[in-house]
């Protein structure tokens, strides 16, 4: 496996992880805000 390909794969994985974490945090915050407003 070439070094360039490995680098690209690593960057892709990093971006995916970052986006996943952001989405998870946003969803949790939205759920918490919704629950707080309803009660």
Short mmCIF file of C-alpha atoms in Angstrom, two decimals:
data_model
loop_
_atom_site.label_atom_id
_atom_site.label_comp_id
_atom_site.label_asym_id
_atom_site.label_seq_id
_atom_site.Cartn_x
_atom_site.Cartn_y
_atom_site.Cartn_z
CA UNK A 1 0.00 0.00 0.00
CA UNK A 2 1.37 3.41 -0.94
CA UNK A 3 1.90 6.13 1.62
CA UNK A 4 -0.31 8.61 -0.27
CA UNK A 5 -3.26 6.21 -0.26
CA UNK A 6 -2.80 5.56 3.45
CA UNK A 7 -2.75 9.29 4.14
CA UNK A 8 -5.95 9.86 2.18
CA UNK A 9 -7.68 6.99 3.97
CA UNK A 10 -6.59 8.34 7.34
CA UNK A 11 -7.88 11.81 6.51
CA UNK A 12 -11.20 10.38 5.36
CA UNK A 13 -11.58 8.35 8.54
CA UNK A 14 -10.71 11.39 10.65
CA UNK A 15 -13.31 13.54 8.89
CA UNK A 16 -15.95 10.84 9.26
CA UNK A 17 -15.21 10.50 12.98
CA UNK A 18 -15.31 14.27 13.47
CA UNK A 19 -18.64 14.60 11.64
CA UNK A 20 -20.07 11.67 13.58
CA UNK A 21 -19.10 13.23 16.90
CA UNK A 22 -20.53 16.62 15.90
CA UNK A 23 -23.80 15.00 14.80
CA UNK A 24 -24.03 12.96 18.01
CA UNK A 25 -23.42 16.02 20.20
CA UNK A 26 -25.92 18.11 18.20
CA UNK A 27 -28.59 15.41 18.46
CA UNK A 28 -28.02 15.03 22.21
CA UNK A 29 -28.20 18.80 22.73
CA UNK A 30 -31.36 19.04 20.63
CA UNK A 31 -32.99 16.24 22.63
CA UNK A 32 -32.01 17.87 25.92
CA UNK A 33 -33.27 21.29 24.79
CA UNK A 34 -36.56 19.78 23.57
CA UNK A 35 -37.08 17.93 26.86
CA UNK A 36 -36.34 21.08 28.85
CA UNK A 37 -38.79 23.17 26.84
CA UNK A 38 -41.62 20.66 27.08
CA UNK A 39 -41.39 20.36 30.86
#
